[in-house]
Amino acid sequence: MQIAAAAGMNGWSWGNAGNASKSERSGPRRGKLMMLLWIILSSSLCLMVDGQLRISPETVQEWAVSFGKEIAALSARYSGAKLLQKKYKDVEGVVKIEEMDGAELVKTFAEEMEEMLGRKMKSVKRLAEAAEDADFYHDYNETMEFDYYNSLLINKVDEDGNALPLGGEFPLEENEHFNKLPVNTQMSNIQVPTNVYNRDPDILNGVYMSEALNEVFIDNFQKDPTLTWQYFGSSTGFFRLYPGIQWIPDDNGVVTFDSRNRNWYIQAATSPKDVVIVVDVSGSMKGLRLTIAKHTINTILDTLGENDFVNIIAYSDYVRYVEPCFKGMLVQADLDNREHFKLLVDELHVKGEGKVKKAMKESFKILNEAAALGQGSLCNQAIMLITDGAMEDFQDVFEEFNWPERRVRVFTYLIGREMTFADNVKWIACNNKGYYTHVSTLADVQENVMEYLHVLSRPMVINHDHDIIWTEAYMDSVLFNTQAQSLLLMTSVAMPVFSKKKETLSHGILLGVVGTDVALRELMRLAPRYKLGVHGYAYLITNNGYILSHPDLRPLYKEGKKLKPKPNYNSVDLSEVEWEDTEEKLRTAMVKGETGGMSLDVRTSVDKGTRVMFLKNDYSYTVINETPFSLGIVLTRGYGQYIFIGNVSVEEGLHDLLAPDLTIANEWTYCETDIDPAHRKLSQLQAVVGYLTGKEPDLDCDALLLQQTLFDAVVTAPMEAYWTALMLNTSSMDDRVETVFLGTRSGLMRFQRYTGIEKRIAKSFLTSADKENMFTLDHFPVWYRRAAEYPAGQFLYYMPRQETRDIFRDYEADYSATLSAEELELELQAEEGGRQRREADDDDVEEEEEAGRILIATTAVTVTVGKKTAIAGAIGVQMTLELIESRFWAIAAQPNDTDCSNVEGACPLRCDSFDIACYVIDNNGFVLISKQRNDAGRFFGEVDGSVMTTLIRMGMFKRVSLFDYQAMCKMNSHSVSSARPLLSPFYGLAAALKWFLSNFLLFLLEFNICGFWHSDHFADASAHKKKGDILQPCDTEYPSFVYEPSVKETNSIIKCGRCQKMFVVQQIPESNLLLLVVQADCDCSRQYSPINMEPKEVKYNASVKCDRMRSQKIRRRPESCHAYHPQENANDCGGASVISLSASLFLACLSFSALAS
């Protein structure tokens, strides 16, 4: 201290030496005056520094103790926590506590899920049998005339008011079971894609034959009222859907949905497959041919699923892999890899002469090596050759690698109008058990690509092996016409339908695929939340280790104002969610279909990713028989592993259950309301009351959950009277205390609004839109979860986060993967309404900021029997931040007449002094109270990096690294495209002109064939303009900070250049808060940068990235494989398709494409 002061004095006197000499020459009086000023100033400087450095820890401690008592008394009084704890204490003699057995629970849940999914499989089997019988007795009629209900044309009239052909009156009625969509449960109807003629003889015969399914649809639904959509996708292109709906076309009036493209159809129609796509990129493939070839590749990729394996080779003068990292191997055709391939295919350019022989050799080597090493699907193997001609003689290649077994099928796609090499290309396919197609326009691609699926299905059809398949999780953004419905996660069960006619047996005719959907949220209801405890949860994975359902799965993100599925939403691996399983022991055991358990120490975050909790989790897992799925559950050690059970009479419990301040978790299943249509409009509380009063005796209810709910209702009933009495005593009420609430493990909640809606700041708190603070299918309220990890009886205080964690998640929607369509619709409407209000008036922004200035105080309530303690619930109070601010500022100011005789340091000490900054922060480092109003809610490291850095160094706070493997980041512009740079304005103009004309011509070309059938390539072309703004999946690391409670107090001095900053930290007793008093007039920002909580994208160098992409995780292969049958008719190997085309338009397109390239 003395040295610093002296240095400061010397600096002053040295800097003024020149002036001192002048003053001496001007006379002794001036010299004496300057010396006097110097002595006064240096003395005051010494005193000021000395005072700043001696902030009295004793004074800070007094403030902390006083403030702690003040807020504890405030929270206890308004919440009534002590009364509730007493009520549960009083019943400890009549309750019993049981330890949850994870192994037994997961077994029970899996059996119930198996039973539910088994009912769906039986329904699908009945459909398949009915369809095959109907076809067997149906004689094909080339001239058939038959009117059916086309779902696009029903209930529509022409200009004269007459029903449209294939339309007519088709009654529709809103149905709760089908997400309130208007449906017809007495009849199915037909959807036909725009590119398929709806009166084609094949369509008419198929529709007529499949009318027999109507009775089976209805019968299935009556036997299993939990069934949702049932359907038959025909190999000819039509789609029969029950219940019937009005089909809504896209914005262009086009129906792009083709059931043959859906994953359930493709998986059911074929066995797993290894595919090598070989594409010709020689000079002759320029222009439109290359565009068609790229579209063909993308369409083939779309027919692959997570049980398939793929690679792509491009050839001209030499052979190259489109992804060099995948050289010589097959990779799983999951959504991630398929989308990656599509980006690379888009960048292909033509050059040189086509030498296909080397490419074919390389393809065979890949497939042979995979089979030899036991890699890939170990089932079907195929090469897809995409070329405009094959001049070489490469019979010797087939003789060396494929004949005589012909284990690898070769499918050929002749691109363009030129037919010179058609015989050669067809010969390749016909001599390798494949299929030849001629693709001359973009409109040809879809139908021609689908042919290979029918060929691969032949062995299965001839054998009549009806394998049932289950798909991975998916969202159907095409089938449903509302955004909320299209974002529901589901899985489908499907089965192939074959022709049983003897005369066509060797052809192996696939009639189509039947199936039904299962909403994953309905499946997860079979693992009740109350049995899993406050931090517990259940999850499902596939045989490939991908998540079907998990509370931490975040499948959606925002693009502009629109919610969209992430590109990799259904290929999120278990190891990316349960990332603490670093050795992947959990994943390996579950993927192998084992039954067992293990324990993990985990770091998990709550409150939108900002706060970390350390838990000891016990994992139990087992396989769900007859499916590729495995179920896991998590129970948390400590309070979470125990459940207490009480009992009261129905009459007593029912009386208290009807209290106006009581609700129960409407997303939980207390009673099954989805079986009887008459029950579907009942809320869970209405259903429970109806069942208990005998008005709804047919309801199927969870007896244990009802028993516990009634018990909780009785024990918590006195709280209503306590809260009401407080509210009526207006003289002692503070209207800044807004809401008091409690929740129990049974999902019961009580809350009382102390303040009217017009005065209430937290208007959305504990409303239906406030998912974070309500019991949901995925989680307990955040205030309940946080209280459970804090000592019971002590209040935990925090400000709820108003925004997402970081800039990366600004692009995400923190919507649960198991939201219902109705709930998601409400979320979307609320978000849109909020956005419109923000745009309309700046005052709303201020109101929104004010709404964020709230504080929640919460504490756990426990029950103890013997040595076992269980969490009975949590209770808390929500108040405005202004309330505790006013209490704090009144305490943290010593009066001017304070006796400072025995105080070392600044006295009187006041937090409102200009040279003192006072903060109240929580145990995660977030500011609750500061002189700067906008500091509230910010991380303290952003406010004062120097003090936070010192606290971390001293061990008072610990930095914890968390990882997010589902993040979305902006794509770096330099990594987007390898296209020609715009070296001049001319190139810019030429590129724009090329894009416009080529897409315009492609548009006309397709319109000439069948309208706007596929618009994907238009969207892809226009997307290039905004690639720099495109979001892509990425991995991020982000910090969280947690207070070390063993350090109750500390103080220190931070050296910052010419000044020193002293601070004192004191824990506020009986809370999770800390009081910081900091010297405010020493700026350390140059020496210490702010500490923020923004995540950083985890960048992988090329080598590491390649290793990650090449790594093959353990997976469980499907049990069945149908790759060969001796009776297969291999002579049915395709021929040229004839499509009329405008010659002038085609020539114009070719001419321009040649110029543009």
PDB file of N, CA, C and O in Angstrom, residues 470-497:
ATOM      1  N   TRP A 470     -40.361 -51.340 -38.275  1.00  0.00           N
ATOM      2  CA  TRP A 470     -40.634 -50.110 -37.525  1.00  0.00           C
ATOM      3  C   TRP A 470     -39.647 -49.056 -38.001  1.00  0.00           C
ATOM      4  O   TRP A 470     -38.458 -49.328 -38.135  1.00  0.00           O
ATOM      5  N   THR A 471     -40.139 -47.867 -38.218  1.00  0.00           N
ATOM      6  CA  THR A 471     -39.264 -46.798 -38.700  1.00  0.00           C
ATOM      7  C   THR A 471     -38.603 -46.070 -37.536  1.00  0.00           C
ATOM      8  O   THR A 471     -39.018 -46.198 -36.380  1.00  0.00           O
ATOM      9  N   GLU A 472     -37.571 -45.291 -37.865  1.00  0.00           N
ATOM     10  CA  GLU A 472     -37.015 -44.364 -36.893  1.00  0.00           C
ATOM     11  C   GLU A 472     -38.026 -43.239 -36.649  1.00  0.00           C
ATOM     12  O   GLU A 472     -39.044 -43.153 -37.323  1.00  0.00           O
ATOM     13  N   ALA A 473     -37.731 -42.379 -35.702  1.00  0.00           N
ATOM     14  CA  ALA A 473     -38.611 -41.236 -35.446  1.00  0.00           C
ATOM     15  C   ALA A 473     -38.617 -40.316 -36.664  1.00  0.00           C
ATOM     16  O   ALA A 473     -37.585 -40.116 -37.302  1.00  0.00           O
ATOM     17  N   TYR A 474     -39.770 -39.777 -36.984  1.00  0.00           N
ATOM     18  CA  TYR A 474     -39.834 -38.836 -38.104  1.00  0.00           C
ATOM     19  C   TYR A 474     -41.006 -37.883 -37.920  1.00  0.00           C
ATOM     20  O   TYR A 474     -41.910 -38.111 -37.113  1.00  0.00           O
ATOM     21  N   MET A 475     -40.947 -36.796 -38.666  1.00  0.00           N
ATOM     22  CA  MET A 475     -42.050 -35.834 -38.725  1.00  0.00           C
ATOM     23  C   MET A 475     -42.562 -35.817 -40.156  1.00  0.00           C
ATOM     24  O   MET A 475     -41.773 -35.839 -41.091  1.00  0.00           O
ATOM     25  N   ASP A 476     -43.871 -35.777 -40.301  1.00  0.00           N
ATOM     26  CA  ASP A 476     -44.442 -35.790 -41.641  1.00  0.00           C
ATOM     27  C   ASP A 476     -44.905 -34.385 -42.009  1.00  0.00           C
ATOM     28  O   ASP A 476     -46.004 -33.979 -41.694  1.00  0.00           O
ATOM     29  N   SER A 477     -44.022 -33.654 -42.657  1.00  0.00           N
ATOM     30  CA  SER A 477     -44.318 -32.264 -43.003  1.00  0.00           C
ATOM     31  C   SER A 477     -45.151 -32.165 -44.267  1.00  0.00           C
ATOM     32  O   SER A 477     -45.538 -31.072 -44.670  1.00  0.00           O
ATOM     33  N   VAL A 478     -45.420 -33.299 -44.921  1.00  0.00           N
ATOM     34  CA  VAL A 478     -46.204 -33.283 -46.152  1.00  0.00           C
ATOM     35  C   VAL A 478     -47.634 -33.743 -45.909  1.00  0.00           C
ATOM     36  O   VAL A 478     -48.583 -33.166 -46.403  1.00  0.00           O
ATOM     37  N   LEU A 479     -47.780 -34.795 -45.101  1.00  0.00           N
ATOM     38  CA  LEU A 479     -49.103 -35.366 -44.896  1.00  0.00           C
ATOM     39  C   LEU A 479     -50.038 -34.411 -44.188  1.00  0.00           C
ATOM     40  O   LEU A 479     -51.214 -34.323 -44.499  1.00  0.00           O
ATOM     41  N   PHE A 480     -49.514 -33.644 -43.219  1.00  0.00           N
ATOM     42  CA  PHE A 480     -50.389 -32.779 -42.433  1.00  0.00           C
ATOM     43  C   PHE A 480     -50.274 -31.329 -42.901  1.00  0.00           C
ATOM     44  O   PHE A 480     -49.211 -30.867 -43.269  1.00  0.00           O
ATOM     45  N   ASN A 481     -51.400 -30.652 -42.844  1.00  0.00           N
ATOM     46  CA  ASN A 481     -51.450 -29.318 -43.442  1.00  0.00           C
ATOM     47  C   ASN A 481     -51.274 -28.195 -42.436  1.00  0.00           C
ATOM     48  O   ASN A 481     -51.312 -27.036 -42.798  1.00  0.00           O
ATOM     49  N   THR A 482     -51.102 -28.503 -41.148  1.00  0.00           N
ATOM     50  CA  THR A 482     -50.812 -27.437 -40.196  1.00  0.00           C
ATOM     51  C   THR A 482     -49.403 -27.645 -39.664  1.00  0.00           C
ATOM     52  O   THR A 482     -48.924 -28.775 -39.557  1.00  0.00           O
ATOM     53  N   GLN A 483     -48.777 -26.537 -39.310  1.00  0.00           N
ATOM     54  CA  GLN A 483     -47.388 -26.617 -38.873  1.00  0.00           C
ATOM     55  C   GLN A 483     -47.243 -27.469 -37.618  1.00  0.00           C
ATOM     56  O   GLN A 483     -46.339 -28.290 -37.507  1.00  0.00           O
ATOM     57  N   ALA A 484     -48.174 -27.290 -36.678  1.00  0.00           N
ATOM     58  CA  ALA A 484     -48.055 -28.027 -35.421  1.00  0.00           C
ATOM     59  C   ALA A 484     -48.159 -29.526 -35.650  1.00  0.00           C
ATOM     60  O   ALA A 484     -47.390 -30.307 -35.097  1.00  0.00           O
ATOM     61  N   GLN A 485     -49.117 -29.954 -36.482  1.00  0.00           N
ATOM     62  CA  GLN A 485     -49.275 -31.386 -36.730  1.00  0.00           C
ATOM     63  C   GLN A 485     -48.071 -31.958 -37.458  1.00  0.00           C
ATOM     64  O   GLN A 485     -47.677 -33.102 -37.241  1.00  0.00           O
ATOM     65  N   SER A 486     -47.476 -31.164 -38.320  1.00  0.00           N
ATOM     66  CA  SER A 486     -46.359 -31.667 -39.120  1.00  0.00           C
ATOM     67  C   SER A 486     -45.086 -31.791 -38.304  1.00  0.00           C
ATOM     68  O   SER A 486     -44.124 -32.391 -38.764  1.00  0.00           O
ATOM     69  N   LEU A 487     -45.077 -31.246 -37.089  1.00  0.00           N
ATOM     70  CA  LEU A 487     -43.862 -31.289 -36.263  1.00  0.00           C
ATOM     71  C   LEU A 487     -43.966 -32.318 -35.133  1.00  0.00           C
ATOM     72  O   LEU A 487     -43.178 -32.295 -34.204  1.00  0.00           O
ATOM     73  N   LEU A 488     -44.951 -33.199 -35.225  1.00  0.00           N
ATOM     74  CA  LEU A 488     -45.088 -34.238 -34.221  1.00  0.00           C
ATOM     75  C   LEU A 488     -44.164 -35.407 -34.548  1.00  0.00           C
ATOM     76  O   LEU A 488     -44.134 -35.880 -35.682  1.00  0.00           O
ATOM     77  N   LEU A 489     -43.451 -35.878 -33.560  1.00  0.00           N
ATOM     78  CA  LEU A 489     -42.592 -37.040 -33.758  1.00  0.00           C
ATOM     79  C   LEU A 489     -43.423 -38.313 -33.689  1.00  0.00           C
ATOM     80  O   LEU A 489     -44.250 -38.476 -32.788  1.00  0.00           O
ATOM     81  N   MET A 490     -43.183 -39.206 -34.641  1.00  0.00           N
ATOM     82  CA  MET A 490     -43.909 -40.466 -34.654  1.00  0.00           C
ATOM     83  C   MET A 490     -43.007 -41.566 -35.195  1.00  0.00           C
ATOM     84  O   MET A 490     -41.929 -41.319 -35.738  1.00  0.00           O
ATOM     85  N   THR A 491     -43.482 -42.795 -35.038  1.00  0.00           N
ATOM     86  CA  THR A 491     -42.867 -43.936 -35.702  1.00  0.00           C
ATOM     87  C   THR A 491     -43.985 -44.683 -36.410  1.00  0.00           C
ATOM     88  O   THR A 491     -45.156 -44.536 -36.048  1.00  0.00           O
ATOM     89  N   SER A 492     -43.643 -45.444 -37.427  1.00  0.00           N
ATOM     90  CA  SER A 492     -44.644 -46.188 -38.182  1.00  0.00           C
ATOM     91  C   SER A 492     -44.294 -47.661 -38.182  1.00  0.00           C
ATOM     92  O   SER A 492     -43.123 -48.038 -38.208  1.00  0.00           O
ATOM     93  N   VAL A 493     -45.344 -48.488 -38.158  1.00  0.00           N
ATOM     94  CA  VAL A 493     -45.177 -49.921 -38.334  1.00  0.00           C
ATOM     95  C   VAL A 493     -45.809 -50.273 -39.673  1.00  0.00           C
ATOM     96  O   VAL A 493     -46.906 -49.812 -39.996  1.00  0.00           O
ATOM     97  N   ALA A 494     -45.099 -51.053 -40.479  1.00  0.00           N
ATOM     98  CA  ALA A 494     -45.565 -51.331 -41.837  1.00  0.00           C
ATOM     99  C   ALA A 494     -45.243 -52.766 -42.234  1.00  0.00           C
ATOM    100  O   ALA A 494     -44.358 -53.414 -41.663  1.00  0.00           O
ATOM    101  N   MET A 495     -45.982 -53.234 -43.267  1.00  0.00           N
ATOM    102  CA  MET A 495     -45.809 -54.604 -43.750  1.00  0.00           C
ATOM    103  C   MET A 495     -46.072 -54.619 -45.251  1.00  0.00           C
ATOM    104  O   MET A 495     -47.002 -53.956 -45.740  1.00  0.00           O
ATOM    105  N   PRO A 496     -45.282 -55.375 -46.027  1.00  0.00           N
ATOM    106  CA  PRO A 496     -45.494 -55.427 -47.471  1.00  0.00           C
ATOM    107  C   PRO A 496     -46.727 -56.255 -47.840  1.00  0.00           C
ATOM    108  O   PRO A 496     -47.119 -57.158 -47.095  1.00  0.00           O
ATOM    109  N   VAL A 497     -47.299 -55.930 -48.978  1.00  0.00           N
ATOM    110  CA  VAL A 497     -48.453 -56.654 -49.510  1.00  0.00           C
ATOM    111  C   VAL A 497     -48.058 -57.233 -50.861  1.00  0.00           C
ATOM    112  O   VAL A 497     -47.583 -56.501 -51.738  1.00  0.00           O
TER     113      VAL A 497
END
